[in-house]
Amino acid sequence: MNKPKMTTEKGVPSNSRVLMLLGQLERLNREAMLADAEIGRQITAKILHLIQTQEKTRKEIMSKGSSGMEVILATLENTQDLQTILNILYILNELLTVGGGRRVGVFVSKGGTGILLQLVLSGSKESLPSEELMLQLHSLLAKVGPKDRKFGVKARLNGALNVTVNLLKQNLQNHKLLLPCLQVLRVYSSNSVNAVSLGKNGVLELMFKIIGPYSKKNTSLLKVSLDTLGALLKSKTNARRAVDRAHVPVLLYIYQDWHRNDTRHRHMLIRKGVLGCLKNITNIKLGRKAFIDADGMRILYNTSTECLPVRTLDPLINTSSLIMRKCFPKNRLPLPTIKSVFHHQLPHVPAGGPVAQLYNQPLGVDDVVDESDDNDDVETENDTENEEEDKDHHARNDDIETDINKLRPKETNSRPFEELKIYERFFLELSEDFQRFNFDNPKSGVTATPAAPKSQRPIIVPTAQALPPKYPTAAPLQEECHLAKGEQPHPEASPLAPAPTPAPVHTLDTINITKDHDGCCDHSQVRPQPGLEQELVQGMERVALEGTGPQGGAGGGGVNRHYRQPPLLAGGVAAQQGGGAEETLAEEWAEEEGGEGAVLEVPDTALLLPLHDPDLYVEMVKSTRSVPQYSEVAYPDYFGHVAPTFREHILERVYGVQRTKIFQDIERLIHPNDILDKVVYDLDIQSCPVIDDGESLKFNSQFESGNLRKAIQARKFEYDLVLNSDINSNHYHQWFYFEVSGMRVGAPYRFNIINCEKSNSQFNYGMQVLMYSVQEAISGRPRWVRTGTDICYYKNHFSRSSIAAGGQKGKSYYTMTFSMTFNHKDDVCYFAYHYPYTYSTLKMHLQKLEALRTPQIYMRQDILCETLGGNSCPLLTITAMPESTSNDQICQFRNRPLVFLSSRVHPGETNASWVMKGTLEFLMGSSPLAHSLREAYIFKIVPMLNPDGVVNGNHRCSLSGEDLNRQWQSPSPELHPTIYHTKSLLQYLAAIQRAPLVFCDYHGHSRKKNVFMYGCSLKETVWQTNISATSCELHEDLGYRTLPKILSQTAPAFSMASCSFVVERSKEATARVVVWREIGVQRSYTMESTLCGCDQGKYKGLQIGTRELEEMGAQFCVALLRLKRLTSPLELRNHAHLLDVESDLIETRCKVSSSPSTYVLEDEEHSFMEEVDYSAESGDEPDNDPDAADPHDNRLSDSESNNHRDSLT
């Protein structure tokens, strides 16, 4: 301690005076002179006076290095004089009232809490305890307790807990003493053991004696009492006790009374305190039942509705909404089973895993609901993601690989070369000598694998004509629900199928689609179409279906009549040319249709879409095999998509939109008679999935990549939609693609997809759904557009069984809701999760690309294998032709480094296919850059790794019911043929010492913005762990960062800051990690493209479209060319700025943050800062796939955080 200078009192500054007084007090303690009580009183009184009058005195006592606090506490502990004790308590109150938590922390660290508690105990033993002493002690304890983590334990062990309770019981009318006692009791109750003990001692009943109906008196006391009661009710034992003693109706009555009388909203904290008590009681099942029985749903709904106009009452609305959501009875998903409607028998069932469990599930088991719907009681409920992040902090780094042996790439030849040699046929370019190639006519030398023969199957394209209700314009299956018959089961997939896919065994009708050679029809044969202005259709190319009536026949006399095919799939009826009966029947049909020729008007988009041809697309569909045997073509896939020229901004969230939607859901329980609950579409009714009464919307998803299982009309303009599970699975609900017709113009429709599974979505952060209008397409605007308002994503009341949740109980599904107003009468509209890209579209694009091949391009298309569903998996080889057959040219051709690209392993990530389309178009282009790129590399490309999943509308799995991007370690040739043979290609290349320079798997990401990469780095992974490794062990070429770095400088949508190069245990079976570890490809990447949009760069604030995605594919090619130049010795000196990656690596090292499933950098979206959050709950399973699923990073950018801070999820 600093010794005070002994000088006269008058001329001594105040800070020195307090030091002098403290020195005197210290000597009294040291010399045991406290027996002289009067001296102690005088000194402490003088110190108190100085502190009260001089702010500098407080700072002097609490300054660093000062021993003033120790002296004061020592005196407090040793003195027996009541007045001295009171003086010191007054001093401490003055010191700790200001200065924030630091001063309280100093007090706690010096052992002050224990001294105060001991004084409480000793003071209670007096025959007449001093009220002032107890008042001051409890006032101090109320300030100190929250800062002392051991406060509750200390009070219980010391005995002060019971003293406070007894003091409370004896002073219920003494409000002056009651208030600090309640404040301390509130802190005591934060300890769960204390809370139970206090409940047994009757403290709950005491609280209910203090709280009561509306009163203007003692509001501070009432507020603290409610806070204390809320803390006590966090204990399940106390919550049960409150229910048993019928306190729930009492709390509801009190809340109603305060709501009714607090008209000026001056006591919002009291009302929130009552809600806090109800919130904690309803954490247990008994509490929720008591709340429902007491009509709590109606009470809180009505009071909340009355609070809506007052913005400052949002905390009350939020808490009320949370309670109502929690107490909303769990509903059964309206399905007979959560398994997919469609089934594909596997060649053999895996020994273990989800698919085995699905096949081994006993018959008769209800997999939609189970005991998990009881929603086991929880001690506390996490309301915000901040608490979730606290939990994540403890589990941080658990998923990072810590075994250095596994982190060090090893080229393992797990298969003998003789076994791999059969893959030599896919690498003809490595041995091609071009001796038989005619350089005078180069194109004759390299041909693609011929397309598979067509299957004879009717392909139906719905129209958007203005038809009377008797003959609606939706898909043909909506009138006569008759699927095409006669298809035989698909044969087992063969491991290799270099030959073209054989035609299906069945024989079905074909349709003829004709184009007028001059680009327009004979208008004398086509009547004007109501609802469409004539000038919008002039000059457009028209495609007509030669209509066949129920008896067949398309007309005769050489006249091509443009009749719409009747809504009947007449399987097996051959079209006949000529014949009066058939022509008459067709004419009668046209008359019934209102006399309008059913003309498919196709906008002339040939210049805008050089790779699209409607005729060719239909031909491709005929050879595509699906489990449901689809026989319809969706209009958008037939017409094509021309990217809009206008910008589509990320949707700004409307304040309170989710709260409004949630309240509308709650109304269903309160006013059940208002709910129609009418099924209008149901794939589980195979005979007739469409229920059409003329009053409701009509839905359809029975076309390639379609996914909608059920539609239920809830209100006049509101529909609940249920998605289908992936085939051979019971979950993965995210991708949707369906058709809607029969809408009313201007009506405010609301669509709710009610069985989403992920705990958050970019739909909460500005992403919109996509819509394609047939009327717009006919009018010359064939395009997908971002649409929908009031979009939000939140947890709903439909229970998710433990069977579907991987054994986890008490889970719920999530709702993605959007509102829509239609602009056209008799339109047919399509909605999709993202821009659809079907397998048939890929086949069409590949055939058109082949037609673009010039003599300078070497392009070969092979069939790598057949899938489980009998579809072929194409493999492309693209490079530049050698200039001649000279040895130097042939040698240079064969020794070009390889780049291996793949895409669309997850069917729902359609953006990956659009990026691949951009890559393929660039590679086949005629620009000098494209030519240089082809001369630099040989490209091996698998553009669609999961054709079956794409065709059948799956989101994540193949027909095996498994995520193919988790099968790369040990793929099965029978169950995972595309992965098995793609990996075999890479193993073959490694065996002949030609491993690719770059491997990249294109994916889509649903929870992050921008485009970015995941790679593999030993050094960056070790940095995230506690592994102690020498610099020798961590030696690593930093070249893996070069390509992402180039992309960040050239591609506007790419974000280097979002990239991660950490290897995680849960990703060890993904393509990226296996190719890096087993094949030895240092530059092995997953490139993730956002489904939403960008928050940086040129496209900041915009939703991403196909133009930007295709641009990204092209920019990837440009980056590869720059990579080639940078890694050439002659170029190194000129591009040192791009190779300086060591400094970038060090800069980002300290910025890396983690989430439960991936490790990303600081420009991630910030935490969802809304006060109530239904998008995540305690115990939600993390998503385990940053490579392609979606890491559990529910984050907002700075601007989003500010915009959404006050709104509900």
mmCIF file with all atom_site columns, C-alpha atoms in Angstrom, residues 863-924:
data_model
loop_
_atom_site.group_PDB
_atom_site.id
_atom_site.type_symbol
_atom_site.label_atom_id
_atom_site.label_alt_id
_atom_site.label_comp_id
_atom_site.label_asym_id
_atom_site.label_entity_id
_atom_site.label_seq_id
_atom_site.pdbx_PDB_ins_code
_atom_site.Cartn_x
_atom_site.Cartn_y
_atom_site.Cartn_z
_atom_site.occupancy
_atom_site.B_iso_or_equiv
_atom_site.pdbx_formal_charge
_atom_site.auth_seq_id
_atom_site.auth_comp_id
_atom_site.auth_asym_id
_atom_site.auth_atom_id
_atom_site.pdbx_PDB_model_num
ATOM 1  C CA . ILE A 1 863 ? -20.957 -42.864 -72.237 1.00 0.00 ? 863 ILE A CA 1
ATOM 2  C CA . LEU A 1 864 ? -19.146 -43.502 -68.980 1.00 0.00 ? 864 LEU A CA 1
ATOM 3  C CA . CYS A 1 865 ? -21.768 -45.845 -67.569 1.00 0.00 ? 865 CYS A CA 1
ATOM 4  C CA . GLU A 1 866 ? -25.435 -46.404 -67.075 1.00 0.00 ? 866 GLU A CA 1
ATOM 5  C CA . THR A 1 867 ? -27.169 -45.287 -63.923 1.00 0.00 ? 867 THR A CA 1
ATOM 6  C CA . LEU A 1 868 ? -29.449 -47.369 -61.721 1.00 0.00 ? 868 LEU A CA 1
ATOM 7  C CA . GLY A 1 869 ? -32.387 -45.906 -63.611 1.00 0.00 ? 869 GLY A CA 1
ATOM 8  C CA . GLY A 1 870 ? -31.002 -46.800 -67.030 1.00 0.00 ? 870 GLY A CA 1
ATOM 9  C CA . ASN A 1 871 ? -29.851 -43.313 -68.033 1.00 0.00 ? 871 ASN A CA 1
ATOM 10 C CA . SER A 1 872 ? -26.447 -42.790 -69.580 1.00 0.00 ? 872 SER A CA 1
ATOM 11 C CA . CYS A 1 873 ? -23.782 -40.699 -67.850 1.00 0.00 ? 873 CYS A CA 1
ATOM 12 C CA . PRO A 1 874 ? -21.901 -38.687 -70.496 1.00 0.00 ? 874 PRO A CA 1
ATOM 13 C CA . LEU A 1 875 ? -18.160 -38.089 -70.340 1.00 0.00 ? 875 LEU A CA 1
ATOM 14 C CA . LEU A 1 876 ? -16.699 -35.297 -72.462 1.00 0.00 ? 876 LEU A CA 1
ATOM 15 C CA . THR A 1 877 ? -13.157 -34.843 -73.704 1.00 0.00 ? 877 THR A CA 1
ATOM 16 C CA . ILE A 1 878 ? -12.303 -31.398 -75.067 1.00 0.00 ? 878 ILE A CA 1
ATOM 17 C CA . THR A 1 879 ? -8.953  -30.051 -76.232 1.00 0.00 ? 879 THR A CA 1
ATOM 18 C CA . ALA A 1 880 ? -7.399  -28.529 -79.349 1.00 0.00 ? 880 ALA A CA 1
ATOM 19 C CA . MET A 1 881 ? -6.561  -30.573 -82.387 1.00 0.00 ? 881 MET A CA 1
ATOM 20 C CA . PRO A 1 882 ? -2.867  -30.839 -83.214 1.00 0.00 ? 882 PRO A CA 1
ATOM 21 C CA . GLU A 1 883 ? -1.807  -28.695 -86.131 1.00 0.00 ? 883 GLU A CA 1
ATOM 22 C CA . SER A 1 884 ? -0.321  -31.653 -87.969 1.00 0.00 ? 884 SER A CA 1
ATOM 23 C CA . THR A 1 885 ? 0.741   -35.254 -87.532 1.00 0.00 ? 885 THR A CA 1
ATOM 24 C CA . SER A 1 886 ? 4.353   -34.352 -86.859 1.00 0.00 ? 886 SER A CA 1
ATOM 25 C CA . ASN A 1 887 ? 5.974   -35.989 -83.874 1.00 0.00 ? 887 ASN A CA 1
ATOM 26 C CA . ASP A 1 888 ? 6.363   -32.680 -82.073 1.00 0.00 ? 888 ASP A CA 1
ATOM 27 C CA . GLN A 1 889 ? 2.704   -31.791 -82.511 1.00 0.00 ? 889 GLN A CA 1
ATOM 28 C CA . ILE A 1 890 ? 1.469   -35.229 -81.463 1.00 0.00 ? 890 ILE A CA 1
ATOM 29 C CA . CYS A 1 891 ? 3.807   -35.241 -78.467 1.00 0.00 ? 891 CYS A CA 1
ATOM 30 C CA . GLN A 1 892 ? 2.617   -31.806 -77.386 1.00 0.00 ? 892 GLN A CA 1
ATOM 31 C CA . PHE A 1 893 ? -1.000  -32.921 -77.844 1.00 0.00 ? 893 PHE A CA 1
ATOM 32 C CA . ARG A 1 894 ? -0.605  -36.030 -75.686 1.00 0.00 ? 894 ARG A CA 1
ATOM 33 C CA . ASN A 1 895 ? 1.357   -34.332 -72.924 1.00 0.00 ? 895 ASN A CA 1
ATOM 34 C CA . ARG A 1 896 ? -0.990  -31.504 -72.206 1.00 0.00 ? 896 ARG A CA 1
ATOM 35 C CA . PRO A 1 897 ? -1.915  -31.409 -68.506 1.00 0.00 ? 897 PRO A CA 1
ATOM 36 C CA . LEU A 1 898 ? -5.402  -32.625 -67.659 1.00 0.00 ? 898 LEU A CA 1
ATOM 37 C CA . VAL A 1 899 ? -8.186  -30.715 -65.967 1.00 0.00 ? 899 VAL A CA 1
ATOM 38 C CA . PHE A 1 900 ? -11.001 -32.853 -64.566 1.00 0.00 ? 900 PHE A CA 1
ATOM 39 C CA . LEU A 1 901 ? -14.376 -31.212 -63.978 1.00 0.00 ? 901 LEU A CA 1
ATOM 40 C CA . SER A 1 902 ? -17.621 -32.637 -62.606 1.00 0.00 ? 902 SER A CA 1
ATOM 41 C CA . SER A 1 903 ? -20.987 -31.239 -61.655 1.00 0.00 ? 903 SER A CA 1
ATOM 42 C CA . ARG A 1 904 ? -24.492 -31.869 -60.379 1.00 0.00 ? 904 ARG A CA 1
ATOM 43 C CA . VAL A 1 905 ? -23.857 -34.659 -57.923 1.00 0.00 ? 905 VAL A CA 1
ATOM 44 C CA . HIS A 1 906 ? -26.695 -33.102 -55.922 1.00 0.00 ? 906 HIS A CA 1
ATOM 45 C CA . PRO A 1 907 ? -29.790 -32.753 -58.124 1.00 0.00 ? 907 PRO A CA 1
ATOM 46 C CA . GLY A 1 908 ? -31.242 -29.763 -56.255 1.00 0.00 ? 908 GLY A CA 1
ATOM 47 C CA . GLU A 1 909 ? -28.146 -27.653 -56.958 1.00 0.00 ? 909 GLU A CA 1
ATOM 48 C CA . THR A 1 910 ? -29.193 -26.701 -60.455 1.00 0.00 ? 910 THR A CA 1
ATOM 49 C CA . ASN A 1 911 ? -26.939 -23.643 -60.412 1.00 0.00 ? 911 ASN A CA 1
ATOM 50 C CA . ALA A 1 912 ? -23.995 -26.031 -60.751 1.00 0.00 ? 912 ALA A CA 1
ATOM 51 C CA . SER A 1 913 ? -25.312 -27.115 -64.162 1.00 0.00 ? 913 SER A CA 1
ATOM 52 C CA . TRP A 1 914 ? -25.648 -23.506 -65.306 1.00 0.00 ? 914 TRP A CA 1
ATOM 53 C CA . VAL A 1 915 ? -22.051 -22.863 -64.295 1.00 0.00 ? 915 VAL A CA 1
ATOM 54 C CA . MET A 1 916 ? -21.041 -26.026 -66.192 1.00 0.00 ? 916 MET A CA 1
ATOM 55 C CA . LYS A 1 917 ? -22.985 -24.798 -69.226 1.00 0.00 ? 917 LYS A CA 1
ATOM 56 C CA . GLY A 1 918 ? -20.931 -21.605 -69.139 1.00 0.00 ? 918 GLY A CA 1
ATOM 57 C CA . THR A 1 919 ? -17.736 -23.646 -68.959 1.00 0.00 ? 919 THR A CA 1
ATOM 58 C CA . LEU A 1 920 ? -18.725 -25.895 -71.866 1.00 0.00 ? 920 LEU A CA 1
ATOM 59 C CA . GLU A 1 921 ? -19.821 -23.012 -74.084 1.00 0.00 ? 921 GLU A CA 1
ATOM 60 C CA . PHE A 1 922 ? -16.545 -21.213 -73.442 1.00 0.00 ? 922 PHE A CA 1
ATOM 61 C CA . LEU A 1 923 ? -14.496 -24.336 -74.170 1.00 0.00 ? 923 LEU A CA 1
ATOM 62 C CA . MET A 1 924 ? -16.336 -24.853 -77.454 1.00 0.00 ? 924 MET A CA 1
#
